Short mmCIF file of C-alpha atoms and ligand atoms in Angstrom, two decimals:
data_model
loop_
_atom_site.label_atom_id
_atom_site.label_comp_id
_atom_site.label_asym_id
_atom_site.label_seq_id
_atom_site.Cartn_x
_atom_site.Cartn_y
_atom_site.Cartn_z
CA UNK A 177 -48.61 14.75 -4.18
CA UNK A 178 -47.39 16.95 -1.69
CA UNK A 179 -48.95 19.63 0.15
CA UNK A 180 -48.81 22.39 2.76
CA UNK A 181 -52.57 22.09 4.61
CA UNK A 182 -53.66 19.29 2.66
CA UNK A 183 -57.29 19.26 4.56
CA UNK A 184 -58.08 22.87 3.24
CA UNK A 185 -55.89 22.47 -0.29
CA UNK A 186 -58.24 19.67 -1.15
CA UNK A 187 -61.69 20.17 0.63
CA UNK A 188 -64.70 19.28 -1.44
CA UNK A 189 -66.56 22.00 -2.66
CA UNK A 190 -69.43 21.70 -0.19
CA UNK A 191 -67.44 21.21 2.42
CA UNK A 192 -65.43 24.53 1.21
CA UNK A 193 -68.85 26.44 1.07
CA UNK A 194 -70.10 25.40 4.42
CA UNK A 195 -66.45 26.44 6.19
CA UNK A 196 -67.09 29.50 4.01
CA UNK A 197 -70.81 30.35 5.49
CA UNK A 198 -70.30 30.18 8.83
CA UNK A 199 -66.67 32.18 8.73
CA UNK A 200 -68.32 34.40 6.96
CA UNK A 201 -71.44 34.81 9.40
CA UNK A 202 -68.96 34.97 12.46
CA UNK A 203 -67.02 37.62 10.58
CA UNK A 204 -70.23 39.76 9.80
CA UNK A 205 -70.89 39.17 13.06
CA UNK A 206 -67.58 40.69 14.54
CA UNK A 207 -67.19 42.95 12.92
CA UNK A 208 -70.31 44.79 13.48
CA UNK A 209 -69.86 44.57 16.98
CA UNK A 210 -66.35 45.79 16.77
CA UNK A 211 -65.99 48.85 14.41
CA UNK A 212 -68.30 51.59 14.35
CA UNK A 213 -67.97 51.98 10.47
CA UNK A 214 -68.98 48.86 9.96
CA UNK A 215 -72.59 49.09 12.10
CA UNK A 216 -73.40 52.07 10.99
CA UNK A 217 -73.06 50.44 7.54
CA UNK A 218 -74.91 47.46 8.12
CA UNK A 219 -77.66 49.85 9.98
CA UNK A 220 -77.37 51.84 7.31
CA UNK A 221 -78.24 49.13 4.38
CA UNK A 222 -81.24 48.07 6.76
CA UNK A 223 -79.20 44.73 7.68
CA UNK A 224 -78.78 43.06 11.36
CA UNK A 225 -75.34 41.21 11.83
CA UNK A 226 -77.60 37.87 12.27
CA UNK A 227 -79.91 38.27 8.51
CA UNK A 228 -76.51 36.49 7.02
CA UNK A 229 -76.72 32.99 7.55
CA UNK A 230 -75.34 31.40 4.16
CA UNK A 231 -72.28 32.35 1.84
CA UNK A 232 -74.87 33.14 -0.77
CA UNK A 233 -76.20 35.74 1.11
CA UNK A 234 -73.07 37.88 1.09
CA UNK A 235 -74.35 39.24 -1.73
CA UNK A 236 -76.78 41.24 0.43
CA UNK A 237 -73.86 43.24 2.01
CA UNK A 238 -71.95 46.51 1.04
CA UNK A 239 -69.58 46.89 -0.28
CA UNK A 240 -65.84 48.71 0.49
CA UNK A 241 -63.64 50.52 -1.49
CA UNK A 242 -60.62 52.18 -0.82
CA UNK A 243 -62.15 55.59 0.35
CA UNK A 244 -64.09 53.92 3.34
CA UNK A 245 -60.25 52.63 4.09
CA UNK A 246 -58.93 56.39 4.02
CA UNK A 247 -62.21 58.05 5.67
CA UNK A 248 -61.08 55.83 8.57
CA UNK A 249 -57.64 56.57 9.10
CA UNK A 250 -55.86 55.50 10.74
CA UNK A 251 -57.29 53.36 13.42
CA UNK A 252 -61.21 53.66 12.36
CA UNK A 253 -61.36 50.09 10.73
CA UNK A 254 -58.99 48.45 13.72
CA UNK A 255 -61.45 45.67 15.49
CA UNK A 256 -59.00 45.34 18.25
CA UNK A 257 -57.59 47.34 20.95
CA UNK A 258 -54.80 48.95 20.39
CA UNK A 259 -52.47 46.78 22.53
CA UNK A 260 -53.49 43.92 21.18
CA UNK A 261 -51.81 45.05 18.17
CA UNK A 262 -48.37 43.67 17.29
CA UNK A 263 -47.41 44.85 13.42
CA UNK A 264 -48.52 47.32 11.58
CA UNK A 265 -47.90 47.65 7.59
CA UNK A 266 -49.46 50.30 5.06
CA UNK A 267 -49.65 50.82 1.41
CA UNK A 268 -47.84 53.33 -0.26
CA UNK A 269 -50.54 55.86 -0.64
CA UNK A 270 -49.14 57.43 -4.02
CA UNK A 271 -52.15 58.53 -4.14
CA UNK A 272 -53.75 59.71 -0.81
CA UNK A 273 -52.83 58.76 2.64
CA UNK A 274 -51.41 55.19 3.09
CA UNK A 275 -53.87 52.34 4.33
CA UNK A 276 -52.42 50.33 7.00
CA UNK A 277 -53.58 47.25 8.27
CA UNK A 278 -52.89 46.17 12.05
CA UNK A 279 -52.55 42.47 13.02
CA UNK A 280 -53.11 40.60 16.27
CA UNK A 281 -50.99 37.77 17.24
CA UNK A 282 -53.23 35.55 15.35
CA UNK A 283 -53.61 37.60 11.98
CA UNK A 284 -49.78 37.21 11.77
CA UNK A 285 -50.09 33.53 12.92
CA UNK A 286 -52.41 33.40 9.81
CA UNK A 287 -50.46 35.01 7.59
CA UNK A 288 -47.70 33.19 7.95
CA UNK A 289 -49.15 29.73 7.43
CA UNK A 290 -50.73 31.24 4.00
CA UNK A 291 -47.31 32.69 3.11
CA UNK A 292 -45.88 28.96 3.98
CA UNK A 293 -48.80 27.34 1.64
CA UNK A 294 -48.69 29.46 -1.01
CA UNK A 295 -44.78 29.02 -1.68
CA UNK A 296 -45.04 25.80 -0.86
CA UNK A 297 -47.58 25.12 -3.87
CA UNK A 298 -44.74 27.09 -5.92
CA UNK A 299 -42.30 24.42 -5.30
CA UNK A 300 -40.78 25.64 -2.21
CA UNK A 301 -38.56 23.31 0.09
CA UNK A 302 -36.87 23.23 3.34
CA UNK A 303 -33.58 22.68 1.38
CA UNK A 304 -33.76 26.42 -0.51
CA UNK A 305 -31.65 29.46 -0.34
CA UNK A 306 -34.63 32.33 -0.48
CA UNK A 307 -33.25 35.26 -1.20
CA UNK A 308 -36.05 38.47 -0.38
CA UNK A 309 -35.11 41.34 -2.96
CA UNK A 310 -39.09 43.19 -1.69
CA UNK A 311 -38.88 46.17 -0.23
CA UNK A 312 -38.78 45.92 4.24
CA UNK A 313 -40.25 48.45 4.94
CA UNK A 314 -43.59 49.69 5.83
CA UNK A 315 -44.80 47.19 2.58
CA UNK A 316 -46.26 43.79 3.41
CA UNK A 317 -44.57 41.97 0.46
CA UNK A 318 -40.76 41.31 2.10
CA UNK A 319 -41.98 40.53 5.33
CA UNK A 320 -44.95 38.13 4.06
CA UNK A 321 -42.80 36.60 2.01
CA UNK A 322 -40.07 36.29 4.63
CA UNK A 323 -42.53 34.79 6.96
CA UNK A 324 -43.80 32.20 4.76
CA UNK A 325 -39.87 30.86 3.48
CA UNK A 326 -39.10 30.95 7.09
CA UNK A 327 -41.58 28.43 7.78
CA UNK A 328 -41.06 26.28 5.57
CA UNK A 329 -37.53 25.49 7.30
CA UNK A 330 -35.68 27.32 4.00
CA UNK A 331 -32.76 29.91 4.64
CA UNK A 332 -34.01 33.25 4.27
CA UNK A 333 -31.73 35.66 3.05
CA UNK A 334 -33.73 39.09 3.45
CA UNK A 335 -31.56 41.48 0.83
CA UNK A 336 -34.24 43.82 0.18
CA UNK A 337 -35.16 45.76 -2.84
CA UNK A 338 -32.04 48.03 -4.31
CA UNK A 339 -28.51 47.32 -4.12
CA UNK A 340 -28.95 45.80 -7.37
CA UNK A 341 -24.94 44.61 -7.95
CA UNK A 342 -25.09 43.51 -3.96
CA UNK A 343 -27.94 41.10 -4.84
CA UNK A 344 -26.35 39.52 -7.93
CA UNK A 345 -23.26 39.05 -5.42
CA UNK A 346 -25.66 37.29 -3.35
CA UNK A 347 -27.20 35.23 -5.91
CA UNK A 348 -23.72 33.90 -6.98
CA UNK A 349 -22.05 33.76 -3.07
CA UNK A 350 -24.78 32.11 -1.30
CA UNK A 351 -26.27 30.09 -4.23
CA UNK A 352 -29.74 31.30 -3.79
CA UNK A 353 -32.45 29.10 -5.17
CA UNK A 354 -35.34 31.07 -5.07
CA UNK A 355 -35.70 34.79 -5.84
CA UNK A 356 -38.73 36.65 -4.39
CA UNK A 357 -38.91 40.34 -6.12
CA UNK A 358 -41.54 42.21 -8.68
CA UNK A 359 -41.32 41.09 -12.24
CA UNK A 360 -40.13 43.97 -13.22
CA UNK A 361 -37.20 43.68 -10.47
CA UNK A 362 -36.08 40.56 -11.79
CA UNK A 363 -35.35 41.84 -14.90
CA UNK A 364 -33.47 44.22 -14.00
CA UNK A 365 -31.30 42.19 -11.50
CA UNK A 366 -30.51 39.76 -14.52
CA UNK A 367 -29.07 42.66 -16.54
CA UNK A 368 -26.75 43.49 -14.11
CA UNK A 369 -26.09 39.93 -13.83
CA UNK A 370 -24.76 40.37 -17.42
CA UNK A 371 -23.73 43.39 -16.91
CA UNK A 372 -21.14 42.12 -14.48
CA UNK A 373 -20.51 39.16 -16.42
CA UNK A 374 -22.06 36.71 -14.48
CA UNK A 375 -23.69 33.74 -16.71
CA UNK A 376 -26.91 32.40 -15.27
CA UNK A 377 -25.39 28.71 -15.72
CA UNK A 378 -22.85 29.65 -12.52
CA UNK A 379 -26.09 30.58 -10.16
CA UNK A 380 -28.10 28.23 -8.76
CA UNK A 381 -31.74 30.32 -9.22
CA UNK A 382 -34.36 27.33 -10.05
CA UNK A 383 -37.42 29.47 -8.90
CA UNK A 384 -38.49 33.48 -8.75
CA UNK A 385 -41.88 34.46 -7.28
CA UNK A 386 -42.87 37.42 -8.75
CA UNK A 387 -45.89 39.47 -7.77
CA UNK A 388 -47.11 42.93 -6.67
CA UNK A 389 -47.45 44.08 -10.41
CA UNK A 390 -48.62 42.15 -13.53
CA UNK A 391 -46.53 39.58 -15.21
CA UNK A 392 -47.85 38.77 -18.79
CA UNK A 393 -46.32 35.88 -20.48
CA UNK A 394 -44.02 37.04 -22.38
CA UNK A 395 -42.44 39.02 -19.67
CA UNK A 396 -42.65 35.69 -17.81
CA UNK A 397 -40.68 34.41 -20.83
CA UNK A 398 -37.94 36.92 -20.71
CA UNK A 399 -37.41 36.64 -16.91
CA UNK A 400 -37.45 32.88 -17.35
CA UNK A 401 -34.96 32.90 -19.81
CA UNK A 402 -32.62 35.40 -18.25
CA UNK A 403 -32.12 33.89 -15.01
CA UNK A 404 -32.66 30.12 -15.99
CA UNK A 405 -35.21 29.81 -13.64
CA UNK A 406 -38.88 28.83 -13.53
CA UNK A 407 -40.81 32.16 -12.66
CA UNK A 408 -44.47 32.04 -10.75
CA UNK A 409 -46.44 34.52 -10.18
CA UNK A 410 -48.23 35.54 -6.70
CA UNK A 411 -50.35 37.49 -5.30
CA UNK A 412 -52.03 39.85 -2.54
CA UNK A 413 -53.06 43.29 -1.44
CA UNK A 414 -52.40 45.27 1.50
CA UNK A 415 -56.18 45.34 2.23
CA UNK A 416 -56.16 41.45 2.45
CA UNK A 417 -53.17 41.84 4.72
CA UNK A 418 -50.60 41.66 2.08
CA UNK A 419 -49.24 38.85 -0.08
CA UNK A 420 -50.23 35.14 0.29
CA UNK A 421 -53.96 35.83 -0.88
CA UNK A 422 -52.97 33.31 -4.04
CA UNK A 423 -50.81 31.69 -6.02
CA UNK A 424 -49.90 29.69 -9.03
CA UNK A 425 -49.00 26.24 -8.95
CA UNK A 426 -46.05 24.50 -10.81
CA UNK A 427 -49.26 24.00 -13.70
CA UNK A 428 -49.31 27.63 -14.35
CA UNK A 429 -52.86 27.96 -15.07
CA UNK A 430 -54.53 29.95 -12.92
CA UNK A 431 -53.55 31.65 -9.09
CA UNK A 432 -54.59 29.03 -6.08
CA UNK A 433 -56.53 31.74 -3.97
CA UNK A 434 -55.99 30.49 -0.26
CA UNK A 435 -60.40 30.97 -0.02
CA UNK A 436 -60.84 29.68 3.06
CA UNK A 437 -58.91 33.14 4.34
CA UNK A 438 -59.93 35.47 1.27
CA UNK A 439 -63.11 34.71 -0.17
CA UNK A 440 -63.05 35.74 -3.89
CA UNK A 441 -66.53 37.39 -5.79
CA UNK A 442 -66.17 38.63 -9.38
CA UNK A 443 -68.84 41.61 -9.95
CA UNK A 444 -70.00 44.28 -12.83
CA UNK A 445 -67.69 47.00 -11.97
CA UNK A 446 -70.70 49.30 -13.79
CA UNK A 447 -73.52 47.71 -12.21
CA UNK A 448 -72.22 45.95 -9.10
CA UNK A 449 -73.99 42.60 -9.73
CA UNK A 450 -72.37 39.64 -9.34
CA UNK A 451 -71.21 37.51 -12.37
CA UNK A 452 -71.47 33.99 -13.63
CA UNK A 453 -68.35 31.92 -12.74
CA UNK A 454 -66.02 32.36 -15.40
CA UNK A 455 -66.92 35.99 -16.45
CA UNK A 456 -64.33 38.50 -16.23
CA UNK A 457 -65.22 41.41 -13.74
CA UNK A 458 -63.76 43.12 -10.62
CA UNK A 459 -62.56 41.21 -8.22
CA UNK A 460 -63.94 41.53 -4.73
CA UNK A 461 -62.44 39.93 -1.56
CA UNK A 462 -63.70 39.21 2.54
CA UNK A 463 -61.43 38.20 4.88
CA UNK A 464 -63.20 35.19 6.67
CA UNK A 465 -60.28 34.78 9.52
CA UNK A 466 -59.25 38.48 10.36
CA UNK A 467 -58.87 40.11 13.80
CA UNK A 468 -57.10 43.41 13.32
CA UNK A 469 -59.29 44.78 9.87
CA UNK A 470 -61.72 42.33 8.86
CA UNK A 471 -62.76 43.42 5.37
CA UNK A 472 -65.77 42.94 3.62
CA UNK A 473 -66.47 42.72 0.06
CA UNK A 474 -63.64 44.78 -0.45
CA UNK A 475 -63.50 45.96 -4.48
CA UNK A 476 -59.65 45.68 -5.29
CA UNK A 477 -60.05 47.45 -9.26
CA UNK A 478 -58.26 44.41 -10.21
CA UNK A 479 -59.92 42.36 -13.75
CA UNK A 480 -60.12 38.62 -13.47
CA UNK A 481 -61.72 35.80 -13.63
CA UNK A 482 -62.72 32.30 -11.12
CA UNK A 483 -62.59 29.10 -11.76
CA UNK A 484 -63.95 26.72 -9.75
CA UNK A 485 -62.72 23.39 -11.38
CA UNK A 486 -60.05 21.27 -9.24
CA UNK A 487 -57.01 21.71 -10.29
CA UNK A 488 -54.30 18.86 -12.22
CA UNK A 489 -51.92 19.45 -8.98
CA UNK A 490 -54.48 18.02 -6.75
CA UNK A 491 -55.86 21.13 -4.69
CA UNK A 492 -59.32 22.08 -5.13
CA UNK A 493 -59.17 25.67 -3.96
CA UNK A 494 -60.58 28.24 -6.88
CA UNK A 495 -58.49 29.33 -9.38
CA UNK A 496 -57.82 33.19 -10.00
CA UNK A 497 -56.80 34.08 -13.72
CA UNK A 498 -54.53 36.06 -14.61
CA UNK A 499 -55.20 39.69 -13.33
CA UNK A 500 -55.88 41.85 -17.09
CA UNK A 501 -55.44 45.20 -15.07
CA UNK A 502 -57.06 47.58 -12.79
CA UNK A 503 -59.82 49.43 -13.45
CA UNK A 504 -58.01 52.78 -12.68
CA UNK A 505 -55.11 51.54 -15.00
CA UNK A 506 -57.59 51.06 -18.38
CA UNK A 507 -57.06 53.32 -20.97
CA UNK A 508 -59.65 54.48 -23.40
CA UNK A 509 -58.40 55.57 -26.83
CA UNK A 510 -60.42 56.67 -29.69
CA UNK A 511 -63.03 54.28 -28.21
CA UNK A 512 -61.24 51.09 -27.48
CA UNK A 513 -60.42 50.15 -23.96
CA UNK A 514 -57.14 48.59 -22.92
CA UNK A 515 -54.51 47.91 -20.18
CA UNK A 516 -51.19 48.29 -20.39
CA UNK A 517 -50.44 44.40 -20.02
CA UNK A 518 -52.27 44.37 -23.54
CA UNK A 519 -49.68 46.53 -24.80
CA UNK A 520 -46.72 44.37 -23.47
CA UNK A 521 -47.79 41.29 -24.40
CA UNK A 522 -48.22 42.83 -28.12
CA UNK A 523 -44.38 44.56 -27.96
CA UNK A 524 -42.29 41.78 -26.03
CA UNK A 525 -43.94 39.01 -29.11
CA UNK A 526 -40.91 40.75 -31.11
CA UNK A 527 -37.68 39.13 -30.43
CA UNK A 528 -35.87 42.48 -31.27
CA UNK A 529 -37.94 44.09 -28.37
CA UNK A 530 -36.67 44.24 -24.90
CA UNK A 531 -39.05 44.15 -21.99
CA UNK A 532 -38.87 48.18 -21.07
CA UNK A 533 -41.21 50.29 -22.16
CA UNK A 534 -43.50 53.36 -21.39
CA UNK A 535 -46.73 54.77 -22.46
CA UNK A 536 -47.34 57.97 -22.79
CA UNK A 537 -50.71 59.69 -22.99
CA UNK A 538 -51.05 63.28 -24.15
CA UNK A 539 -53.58 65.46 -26.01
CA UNK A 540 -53.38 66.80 -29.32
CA UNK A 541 -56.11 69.34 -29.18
CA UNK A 542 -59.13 67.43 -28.05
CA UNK A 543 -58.17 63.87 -28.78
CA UNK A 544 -56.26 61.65 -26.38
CA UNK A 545 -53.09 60.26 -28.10
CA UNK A 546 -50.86 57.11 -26.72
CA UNK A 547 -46.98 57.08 -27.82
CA UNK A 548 -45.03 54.47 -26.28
CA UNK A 549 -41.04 54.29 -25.91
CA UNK A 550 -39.59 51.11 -26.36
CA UNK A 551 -36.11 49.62 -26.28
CA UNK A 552 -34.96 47.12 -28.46
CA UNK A 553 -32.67 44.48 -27.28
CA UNK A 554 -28.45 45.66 -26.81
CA UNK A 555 -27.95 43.53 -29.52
CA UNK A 556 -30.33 44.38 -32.11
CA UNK A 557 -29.57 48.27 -31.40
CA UNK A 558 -25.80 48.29 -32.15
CA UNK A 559 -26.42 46.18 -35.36
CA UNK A 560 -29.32 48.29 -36.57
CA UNK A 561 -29.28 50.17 -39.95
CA UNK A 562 -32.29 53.32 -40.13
CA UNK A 563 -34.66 51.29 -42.30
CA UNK A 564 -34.45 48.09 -39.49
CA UNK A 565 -35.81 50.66 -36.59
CA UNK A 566 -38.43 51.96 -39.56
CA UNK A 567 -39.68 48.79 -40.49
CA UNK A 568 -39.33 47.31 -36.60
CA UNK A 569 -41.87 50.55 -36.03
CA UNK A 570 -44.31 49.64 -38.87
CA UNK A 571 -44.79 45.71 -37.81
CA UNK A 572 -45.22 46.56 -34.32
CA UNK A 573 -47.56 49.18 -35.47
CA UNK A 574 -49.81 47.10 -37.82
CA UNK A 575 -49.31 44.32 -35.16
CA UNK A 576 -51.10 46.73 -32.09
CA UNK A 577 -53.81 47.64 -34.64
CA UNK A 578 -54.98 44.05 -35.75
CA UNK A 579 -55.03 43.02 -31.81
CA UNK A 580 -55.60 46.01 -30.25
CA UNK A 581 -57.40 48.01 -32.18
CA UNK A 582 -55.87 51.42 -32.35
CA UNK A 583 -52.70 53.11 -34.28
CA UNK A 584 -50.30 54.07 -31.26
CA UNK A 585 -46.82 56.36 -31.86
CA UNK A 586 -43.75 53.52 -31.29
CA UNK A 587 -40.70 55.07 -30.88
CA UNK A 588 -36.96 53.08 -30.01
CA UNK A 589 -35.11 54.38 -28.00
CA UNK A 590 -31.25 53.18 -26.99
CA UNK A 591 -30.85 50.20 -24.43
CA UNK A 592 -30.90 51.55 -20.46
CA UNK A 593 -32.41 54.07 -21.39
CA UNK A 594 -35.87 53.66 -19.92
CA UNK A 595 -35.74 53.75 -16.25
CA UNK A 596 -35.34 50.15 -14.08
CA UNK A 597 -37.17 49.41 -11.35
CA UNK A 598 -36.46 47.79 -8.06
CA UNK A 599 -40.42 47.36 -7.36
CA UNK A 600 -43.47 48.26 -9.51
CA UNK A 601 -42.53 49.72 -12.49
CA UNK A 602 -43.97 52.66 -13.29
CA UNK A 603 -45.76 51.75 -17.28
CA UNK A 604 -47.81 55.12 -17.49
CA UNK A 605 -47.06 58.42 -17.97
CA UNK A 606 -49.70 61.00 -18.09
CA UNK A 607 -48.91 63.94 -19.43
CA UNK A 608 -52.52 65.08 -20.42
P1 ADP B 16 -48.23 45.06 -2.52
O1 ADP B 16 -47.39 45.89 -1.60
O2 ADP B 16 -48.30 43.62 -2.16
O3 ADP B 16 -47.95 45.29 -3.96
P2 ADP B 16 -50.49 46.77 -2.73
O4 ADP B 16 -51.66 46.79 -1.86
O5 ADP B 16 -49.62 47.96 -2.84
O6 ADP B 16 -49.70 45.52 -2.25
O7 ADP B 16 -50.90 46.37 -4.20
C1 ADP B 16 -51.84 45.40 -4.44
C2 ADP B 16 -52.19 45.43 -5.89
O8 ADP B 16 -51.04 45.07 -6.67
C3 ADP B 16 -53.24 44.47 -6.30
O9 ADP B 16 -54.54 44.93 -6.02
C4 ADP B 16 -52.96 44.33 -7.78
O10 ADP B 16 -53.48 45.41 -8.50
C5 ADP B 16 -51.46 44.41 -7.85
N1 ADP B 16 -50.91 43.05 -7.88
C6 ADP B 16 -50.43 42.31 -6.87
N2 ADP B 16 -50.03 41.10 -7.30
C7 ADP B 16 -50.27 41.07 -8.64
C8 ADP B 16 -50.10 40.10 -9.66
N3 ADP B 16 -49.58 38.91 -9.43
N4 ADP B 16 -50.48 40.43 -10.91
C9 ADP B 16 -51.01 41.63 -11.18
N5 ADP B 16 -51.20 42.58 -10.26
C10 ADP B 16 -50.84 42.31 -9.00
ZN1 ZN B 17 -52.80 23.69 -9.21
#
């Protein structure tokens, strides 16, 4: 077996917990002497820097969501001065001001080398063509993932997001091995791969890593079969620093979480406590090795699970499952709660479905009501009589209610007619 940092990928558990403790005390530690949010918040909760000792007593701390991240902007959470700052990257901040995180010399030394494990856990070699279709920009994702293919020895070919015919050109030119985009992205590149009448058996594509948004199954099925390629799923947050926080393995069962960087907690989002190994909750993270914004107990809204159990591949870091949602993404209708990825996993079991959809929430009167377009594959749409679409309608219907739990509007709409993305795709529209 092959790894990356095979000391840390394959640590005992005690030996993980102890590594944990006392990164974890030196973090508490540093940070409280170097960002006033941070002391008063520790003053505030009646805590001195030196009361955490053990990893079990993290539990003791605050915690941080993203409004303590926007209260402080833009340098309030920075632990270093500001020269000794050497990147800077930010979140998108669709929704308020962006968050950016600042990294010392050493933060990007340390992001690298988890970029570099991570893909190499995904298969990875010195010998691949990795071909960046992310976003460069003020995004972590391109130039994380850049970082870490770069190390490895592989040839980095950093495309960025858009230009979707220019990438497919790419693809074929260069013979790229590995494609590093959003789930979402990859779809739509191989479209336009068929779209230009290029067959996936003339590309060389063996692997995609696909993060920043969630990939259910059967969208990992379509994207699989489209480009002929195995696709694995990764992931990160800007708060963490940005991709490279964890990973899947060639086993597919479960995201490697690099812990001895990020350490994972799963808590009651309700009542905050923390849960039983194995429960699904909100996931909370603390950077153990940061310099620039060291982050504690950070609440990301994102629904998993942890699993402690060594892994078949041989690494004994804790496995992540698959993320359900985020708690600002769960919908609530007529009583039943559900995420989007429900809804996909439900529509793309249909062979006549194609993997672009979007939900729609409105109100008639007082009640909330979902509708969700969907487009049916090219094929099945120019071969379609009226009845097909009706009856296609009624089975994914019934199909929603039995797993689901709710009746939801379907209607089909024509192929391309639902808008692509070259990032995160955009699932929800609220028109309430
Ligand atoms: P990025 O630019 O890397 O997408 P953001 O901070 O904008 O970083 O977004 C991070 C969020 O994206 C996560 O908290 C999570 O909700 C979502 N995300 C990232 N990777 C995945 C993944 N593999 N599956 C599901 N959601 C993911
Ligand atoms: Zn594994």
């Amino acid at each position: 077996m092959e790894f990356w940092d095979e000391k840390m990928e394959t640590m005992s558990r005690d030996e993980m917990t102890a590594f944990q403790g006392e990164r974890l005390r030196e973090t508490v530690k540093y940070t409280y002497d170097n960002t006033d949010f941070y002391r008063q918040k520790l003053n505030d909760a009646g805590i001195a820097p030196g009361d955490i000792r053990s990893l079990e007593e993290i539990t003791r701390l605050p915690f941080m969501t993203k409004s303590d991240l926007r209260d402080n902007y833009p340098y309030g959470l920075c632990a270093i001065p500001r020269e000794d700052v050497i990147r800077v990257h930010a979140s998108s901040g669709t929704t308020g001001k962006p968050t950016p995180v600042f990294y010392s010399k050493r933060d990007l030394e340390n992001w690298g080398h988890c970029m570099a494990r991570t893909f190499y856990t995904a298969g990875v070699r010195k010998t691949d063509v990795c071909q960046i279709a992310l976003g460069y920009s003020l995004f972590t994702g391109a130039f994380g993932h850049h970082m870490g293919a770069e190390r490895i020895g592989a040839m980095v070919i950093p495309t960025s997001s858009g230009h979707t015919e220019r990438q497919v050109m790419v693809i074929r030119d260069f013979k790229t091995t590995v494609l590093h985009c959003t789930p979402t992205y990859a779809i739509t590149i191989a479209e336009k791969m068929m779209e230009m009448g290029v067959h996936r058996s003339e590309v060389s594509l063996r692997l995609g890593i696909h993060g920043a948004e969630p990939m259910t199954e059967e969208l990992r099925k379509e994207v699989e079969e489209k480009l002929g390629s195995v696709a694995i799923r990764d992931f990160g947050l800007t708060e963490m620093g940005g991709p490279g926080v964890a990973i899947e393995c060639l086993e597919k069962d479960g995201y490697h979480v690099n812990e001895d960087f990020y350490f994972p907690e799963i808590i009651d989002p309700e009542t905050l406590t923390p849960l039983p190994e194995g429960e699904t909750g909100e996931l909370v993270f603390t950077t153990l090795q940061k310099e620039g914004v060291p982050i504690i107990r950070y609440r990301t809204r994102d629904i998993t699970h942890l699993n402690r159990t060594p892994c078949v591949c041989g690494r004994t870091l804790i496995r992540m499952g698959e993320i359900k949602g985020r708690t600002d993404d769960m919908m609530i209708i007529g009583g039943v709660n559900f995420f989007p990825s429900q809804l996909e996993s439900v529509l793309l079991d249909f062979e006549e479905v194609a993997p672009h959809y979007l939900i729609r929430l409105s109100k008639k009167g007082r009640l909330d009501k979902v509708s969700v377009d969907v487009e049916t594959t090219p094929s099945y749409w120019a071969n379609r009589q009226d009845e097909d679409i009706k009856s296609l309608s009624e089975r994914v219907q019934n199909r929603i209610k039995d797993i689901i739990g709710f009746t939801i509007d379907i209607r089909f709409v024509e192929p391309m007619t639902i808008a692509r993305s070259e990032g995160k795709a955009k699932r929800v529209l609220d028109e309430r």
